[in-house]
Short mmCIF file of C-alpha atoms in Angstrom, two decimals:
data_model
loop_
_atom_site.label_atom_id
_atom_site.label_comp_id
_atom_site.label_asym_id
_atom_site.label_seq_id
_atom_site.Cartn_x
_atom_site.Cartn_y
_atom_site.Cartn_z
CA MET A 1 -12.58 22.04 -32.28
CA LEU A 2 -12.03 24.72 -30.38
CA PHE A 3 -13.22 26.84 -33.16
CA LEU A 4 -16.36 24.71 -32.91
CA PHE A 5 -16.84 25.22 -28.97
CA GLN A 6 -16.27 29.02 -29.26
CA GLU A 7 -18.97 29.00 -31.91
CA GLY A 8 -21.18 26.46 -29.84
CA PHE A 9 -20.75 28.71 -26.95
CA SER A 10 -21.74 31.80 -28.60
CA LEU A 11 -24.91 30.29 -29.98
CA ALA A 12 -25.71 28.72 -26.75
CA PRO A 13 -29.92 29.28 -27.18
CA ASN A 14 -29.45 26.85 -30.07
CA ILE A 15 -28.21 23.76 -28.35
CA THR A 16 -29.52 21.50 -31.14
CA ALA A 17 -27.91 22.90 -33.97
CA VAL A 18 -24.60 23.08 -32.20
CA CYS A 19 -24.53 19.54 -31.10
CA ASP A 20 -25.49 18.66 -34.78
CA ILE A 21 -22.16 20.82 -35.71
CA TRP A 22 -20.54 18.26 -33.47
CA LEU A 23 -22.02 15.13 -34.28
CA ASP A 24 -21.58 15.44 -37.96
CA CYS A 25 -17.92 15.27 -37.39
CA GLY A 26 -18.30 12.01 -36.29
CA VAL A 27 -19.13 9.58 -33.32
CA VAL A 28 -15.56 10.34 -31.58
CA HIS A 29 -17.15 13.73 -30.98
CA TYR A 30 -20.25 12.82 -28.86
CA LYS A 31 -18.60 13.60 -25.42
CA ASN A 32 -18.04 16.99 -26.49
CA CYS A 33 -21.70 17.54 -26.79
CA LEU A 34 -22.11 15.66 -23.15
CA PHE A 35 -19.41 19.08 -22.36
CA TYR A 36 -21.68 21.17 -24.07
CA LEU A 37 -24.37 20.39 -22.57
CA PHE A 38 -23.04 20.39 -18.85
CA VAL A 39 -21.83 24.03 -19.74
CA CYS A 40 -24.78 25.38 -20.39
CA ILE A 41 -26.96 23.78 -17.63
CA HIS A 42 -23.98 25.42 -15.13
CA ASN A 43 -24.95 28.42 -16.80
CA SER A 44 -28.78 28.01 -16.42
CA MET A 45 -29.34 28.36 -20.46
CA LEU A 46 -30.98 24.83 -21.08
CA ALA A 47 -34.65 24.11 -20.82
CA GLN A 48 -35.74 20.99 -19.35
CA SER A 49 -37.02 20.28 -22.88
CA SER A 50 -33.84 20.40 -24.57
CA PHE A 51 -32.71 17.45 -22.68
CA ILE A 52 -34.84 15.50 -24.90
CA ILE A 53 -33.62 16.63 -27.92
CA VAL A 54 -29.90 16.70 -27.34
CA ARG A 55 -30.31 12.93 -26.14
CA ALA A 56 -32.05 12.24 -29.33
CA ALA A 57 -29.37 13.86 -31.36
CA LEU A 58 -26.66 11.69 -29.38
CA CYS A 59 -28.63 8.71 -30.33
CA ARG A 60 -28.37 9.56 -33.54
CA VAL A 61 -24.90 8.45 -33.83
CA GLY A 62 -25.33 4.56 -33.52
CA GLY A 63 -26.36 4.57 -30.08
CA ALA A 64 -23.35 6.62 -28.84
CA PHE A 65 -25.12 8.04 -25.67
CA SER A 66 -26.60 4.75 -24.44
CA THR A 67 -22.86 3.36 -24.12
CA ILE A 68 -21.93 6.05 -21.85
CA LYS A 69 -22.73 4.74 -18.12
CA MET A 70 -23.92 7.58 -16.15
CA SER A 71 -21.69 5.87 -13.23
CA GLN A 72 -18.48 6.74 -15.44
CA LEU A 73 -19.43 10.42 -15.41
CA HIS A 74 -18.71 10.51 -11.41
CA THR A 75 -16.16 8.05 -11.33
CA THR A 76 -13.23 8.09 -8.97
CA GLY A 77 -10.96 6.36 -10.89
CA LYS A 78 -10.89 3.83 -8.07
CA SER A 79 -9.58 -0.12 -9.46
CA ASN A 80 -10.41 -3.55 -7.45
CA SER A 81 -8.39 -3.08 -4.46
CA SER A 82 -5.59 -5.59 -3.39
CA LYS A 83 -6.32 -7.63 -0.31
CA VAL A 84 -3.17 -6.91 1.95
CA ALA A 85 -2.37 -8.74 5.20
CA VAL A 86 -0.36 -6.81 7.70
CA VAL A 87 1.59 -9.14 10.59
CA LEU A 88 2.07 -7.04 13.59
CA SER A 89 4.43 -8.21 16.54
CA GLY A 90 3.15 -6.59 19.78
CA CYS A 91 3.20 -2.83 20.16
CA GLY A 92 6.41 -0.80 21.06
CA VAL A 93 9.65 -0.51 19.34
CA TYR A 94 11.58 -2.34 21.99
CA ASP A 95 9.51 -5.35 22.73
CA GLY A 96 6.97 -5.38 19.98
CA THR A 97 5.93 -3.48 16.59
CA GLU A 98 7.44 -0.06 15.97
CA VAL A 99 4.33 1.97 15.82
CA HIS A 100 5.48 4.63 13.05
CA GLU A 101 6.19 1.67 11.14
CA ALA A 102 2.98 0.15 11.17
CA ALA A 103 1.53 3.30 10.91
CA ALA A 104 2.90 4.20 7.74
CA ILE A 105 2.33 0.93 6.06
CA LEU A 106 -1.54 1.58 7.23
CA VAL A 107 -1.59 4.91 5.74
CA HIS A 108 0.22 4.01 2.66
CA LEU A 109 -1.93 0.80 2.08
CA SER A 110 -5.29 3.06 2.63
CA ARG A 111 -3.95 5.47 -0.11
CA GLY A 112 -3.14 2.71 -2.46
CA GLU A 113 -6.79 1.82 -1.78
CA ALA A 114 -5.84 -1.76 -0.47
CA ASP A 115 -8.40 -3.64 1.78
CA VAL A 116 -6.30 -4.67 4.89
CA ASP A 117 -6.31 -7.24 7.41
CA ILE A 118 -4.23 -7.19 10.55
CA PHE A 119 -2.72 -10.25 11.83
CA ALA A 120 -0.64 -11.34 14.71
CA PRO A 121 0.30 -14.54 16.73
CA ASP A 122 -1.44 -15.67 19.68
CA VAL A 123 1.61 -16.13 21.81
CA ASP A 124 3.36 -14.44 24.98
CA GLN A 125 5.81 -11.60 24.33
CA MET A 126 9.54 -12.70 24.90
CA HIS A 127 9.59 -9.89 27.42
CA VAL A 128 7.90 -6.81 28.37
CA VAL A 129 10.20 -3.88 27.95
CA ASP A 130 9.66 -0.51 29.70
CA HIS A 131 10.03 2.26 27.42
CA THR A 132 10.91 4.82 29.56
CA LYS A 133 14.23 3.18 30.43
CA GLY A 134 14.40 0.51 27.65
CA GLN A 135 14.87 -1.78 30.30
CA PRO A 136 12.83 -5.36 30.74
CA ALA A 137 9.99 -4.75 33.27
CA GLU A 138 10.26 -7.44 35.94
CA GLY A 139 7.44 -9.87 36.66
CA GLN A 140 5.44 -8.63 33.75
CA THR A 141 4.12 -10.70 30.55
CA ARG A 142 1.92 -9.82 27.79
CA ASN A 143 0.36 -11.43 24.68
CA VAL A 144 1.64 -10.42 21.12
CA LEU A 145 -1.92 -10.54 19.67
CA VAL A 146 -3.43 -8.53 22.46
CA GLU A 147 -1.16 -6.02 22.34
CA SER A 148 -1.10 -5.93 18.46
CA ALA A 149 -4.80 -4.98 18.72
CA ARG A 150 -3.63 -1.56 20.25
CA ILE A 151 -2.29 -0.66 16.63
CA ALA A 152 -5.25 -2.16 14.89
CA ARG A 153 -7.91 -0.63 16.94
CA GLY A 154 -9.36 -4.08 18.05
CA LYS A 155 -9.94 -5.20 14.28
CA ILE A 156 -7.33 -7.92 14.46
CA SER A 157 -7.63 -11.88 13.84
CA PRO A 158 -4.67 -14.53 15.09
CA LEU A 159 -1.85 -15.18 12.55
CA SER A 160 -3.14 -19.04 12.62
CA ALA A 161 -5.96 -17.46 10.51
CA LEU A 162 -4.00 -16.18 8.04
CA ASN A 163 -4.16 -17.92 4.68
CA ALA A 164 -2.37 -17.12 1.30
CA SER A 165 -5.46 -18.05 -0.80
CA THR A 166 -7.34 -15.26 0.66
CA HIS A 167 -5.11 -12.46 0.43
CA ASP A 168 -2.93 -10.77 -2.46
CA ALA A 169 -0.05 -9.78 -0.45
CA VAL A 170 1.50 -9.52 3.05
CA LEU A 171 3.69 -6.90 4.66
CA PHE A 172 5.64 -6.99 7.89
CA PRO A 173 6.74 -3.73 9.80
CA GLY A 174 9.78 -3.90 12.18
CA GLY A 175 10.52 -3.44 15.79
CA PHE A 176 12.34 -5.65 18.09
CA GLY A 177 9.31 -7.80 18.22
CA ALA A 178 10.18 -9.26 15.03
CA ALA A 179 13.36 -10.23 16.38
CA LYS A 180 12.06 -11.46 19.54
CA ASN A 181 8.27 -12.51 19.29
CA LEU A 182 7.78 -13.37 15.71
CA SER A 183 11.76 -14.96 15.78
CA THR A 184 14.28 -15.90 18.04
CA VAL A 185 16.97 -13.29 16.22
CA ALA A 186 17.52 -10.75 18.76
CA THR A 187 18.75 -13.84 21.00
CA GLU A 188 19.97 -16.49 18.67
CA GLY A 189 21.27 -14.73 15.15
CA ALA A 190 21.55 -16.74 12.39
CA ASN A 191 20.82 -19.77 14.33
CA CYS A 192 17.00 -18.44 14.94
CA THR A 193 13.98 -20.05 14.67
CA VAL A 194 10.68 -18.43 13.35
CA ASN A 195 7.51 -18.64 14.72
CA PRO A 196 5.85 -21.47 13.35
CA ASP A 197 2.52 -19.46 12.12
CA VAL A 198 5.07 -16.86 10.85
CA GLU A 199 7.45 -19.27 8.71
CA ARG A 200 4.05 -20.80 7.08
CA VAL A 201 2.94 -17.72 5.99
CA ILE A 202 6.13 -16.44 4.04
CA LYS A 203 6.26 -19.57 2.83
CA ASP A 204 2.87 -19.86 1.46
CA PHE A 205 2.82 -16.47 0.06
CA HIS A 206 6.23 -17.48 -1.73
CA LYS A 207 4.81 -20.69 -3.03
CA ALA A 208 1.89 -18.71 -4.04
CA LYS A 209 4.03 -16.09 -5.93
CA LYS A 210 2.64 -13.22 -4.16
CA PRO A 211 4.65 -10.50 -2.95
CA ILE A 212 6.06 -10.07 0.39
CA GLY A 213 6.85 -6.76 2.19
CA LEU A 214 9.22 -6.46 5.00
CA CYS A 215 10.75 -3.19 6.71
CA CYS A 216 13.40 -2.44 9.43
CA ILE A 217 14.64 -5.90 11.02
CA SER A 218 11.81 -7.98 9.89
CA PRO A 219 13.65 -8.74 6.29
CA THR A 220 15.65 -11.16 8.57
CA LEU A 221 12.51 -13.54 8.61
CA ALA A 222 12.61 -13.92 5.10
CA ALA A 223 16.16 -14.37 4.79
CA LYS A 224 15.50 -17.22 7.33
CA VAL A 225 12.95 -18.56 5.65
CA ILE A 226 13.80 -18.26 1.90
CA PRO A 227 17.58 -18.69 1.85
CA GLY A 228 19.04 -17.40 -1.34
CA CYS A 229 16.68 -14.43 -1.42
CA GLU A 230 18.12 -10.54 -1.55
CA VAL A 231 16.77 -8.48 1.28
CA THR A 232 18.22 -5.17 2.59
CA VAL A 233 18.13 -3.74 6.56
CA GLY A 234 20.07 -0.55 5.32
CA HIS A 235 23.91 -0.80 5.29
CA ASP A 236 26.70 -2.84 6.69
CA LYS A 237 28.74 -0.42 8.24
CA ASP A 238 27.97 1.94 11.25
CA ASP A 239 28.95 5.36 9.59
CA GLY A 240 29.33 7.19 12.42
CA GLY A 241 26.35 5.80 14.39
CA ARG A 242 23.94 6.25 11.50
CA TRP A 243 23.37 2.77 11.08
CA PRO A 244 23.31 1.42 14.74
CA TYR A 245 22.22 -2.35 13.39
CA ALA A 246 24.90 -2.66 10.45
CA GLY A 247 25.94 -6.03 11.84
CA THR A 248 22.56 -7.56 10.84
CA ALA A 249 23.58 -7.66 7.09
CA GLY A 250 26.47 -9.90 8.37
CA THR A 251 23.84 -12.21 10.42
CA ILE A 252 21.38 -12.54 7.49
CA GLU A 253 24.60 -13.45 5.04
CA GLN A 254 24.94 -16.13 7.72
CA MET A 255 21.74 -17.30 6.86
CA GLY A 256 22.48 -17.94 3.26
CA SER A 257 20.46 -15.04 2.22
CA LYS A 258 22.22 -11.71 0.11
CA HIS A 259 22.21 -8.47 1.79
CA ILE A 260 21.75 -5.56 -0.61
CA ASN A 261 23.04 -2.42 0.71
CA LYS A 262 20.60 0.35 0.33
CA ASN A 263 19.75 4.10 2.08
CA VAL A 264 16.39 4.94 3.92
CA SER A 265 14.66 6.24 1.26
CA GLU A 266 15.21 3.36 -0.97
CA ILE A 267 14.14 -0.31 -1.46
CA HIS A 268 15.22 -3.45 -2.61
CA VAL A 269 13.18 -5.29 -5.04
CA ASP A 270 13.98 -9.26 -5.49
CA ALA A 271 11.77 -9.64 -8.25
CA ALA A 272 12.48 -13.62 -8.30
CA ASN A 273 10.96 -13.99 -4.92
CA LYS A 274 8.58 -10.93 -4.93
CA ILE A 275 10.11 -9.57 -1.85
CA VAL A 276 10.24 -6.33 -1.31
CA THR A 277 12.29 -4.61 1.81
CA THR A 278 13.24 -1.13 2.88
CA PRO A 279 15.66 -0.31 6.01
CA ALA A 280 12.89 2.16 8.06
CA PHE A 281 14.37 2.35 11.56
CA MET A 282 17.61 0.62 10.83
CA CYS A 283 18.88 4.19 10.34
CA GLU A 284 18.69 6.84 12.57
CA THR A 285 17.30 9.38 10.68
CA LYS A 286 14.32 11.84 10.42
CA LEU A 287 10.70 10.47 10.51
CA HIS A 288 9.47 11.51 6.99
CA GLU A 289 12.10 9.78 5.62
CA ILE A 290 11.43 6.42 7.20
CA HIS A 291 8.02 7.25 6.21
CA ASP A 292 8.73 7.77 2.39
CA GLY A 293 10.90 4.61 2.52
CA ILE A 294 7.92 2.58 3.78
CA GLY A 295 5.96 4.10 1.09
CA LYS A 296 7.82 3.09 -1.78
CA MET A 297 8.07 -0.43 -0.24
CA VAL A 298 3.86 -0.23 -0.05
CA THR A 299 3.59 0.71 -3.88
CA GLU A 300 5.88 -1.63 -5.06
CA VAL A 301 4.28 -4.62 -3.27
CA LEU A 302 0.60 -3.17 -4.64
CA SER A 303 1.87 -2.90 -8.11
CA MET A 304 3.11 -6.98 -7.89
CA ALA A 305 -0.16 -7.75 -6.26
CA LYS A 306 -2.16 -6.45 -9.57
#
């Protein structure tokens, strides 16, 4: 075939003859004619009248040319995208969504060509934290949906509108909002309650056998709503401050679910329940490592959603 191409290239003026050589080799080589044609065009060796000759030659092999869609010559390789819901819990690590985690999820979903809708419960936050001090701001109240809209660039819907039948997967970034606004894990531990819409969404996606992705502290939501499931929030030992929230692993076990130790760059896949989790900022580490771990979670969720 290399010989034919080299020979064909040297015989550029006689395009019909070159195409006939390939066509005589069988239908399977009709694409070589197209490629050769494009080479000629690129090198300005092809007269307009020759297009008709080459098309006729290609049609000679059982209509092979007619089976080629011109759109395939310009394809991006994009497949049918999954429709994914992302559930936020406010804006800011100490009283809402961890912004870096939310951004990482959205970046990886975009890279995976997912069709994304963002939701948040239309409720008041547990409290408002001054992020410059890490302390509650007295006398302030904020709405979870309104605050989450900052991350969503205004394109957000109340969580009550999310239906598992309209989406292929759901993802929950972390931040203390997951433990304060989506549930009461932060104050009540294993005896917590989960926001009714959050509980409904997790149960509905689980029942529909659609993947659920959670990172950072948010795996506690699945652990509470789906007892017996397997999740990770990192390690169950502090390890000199690397895992400052290691006690959360014990809380998950108390909920009746199973905690699996994983490093920040790893994910845990509970295949039976279609739950994918990763530690994210439960670990004191570099931002790119959190971004990479979240990327693996998103990739696995999108794979399960196909």
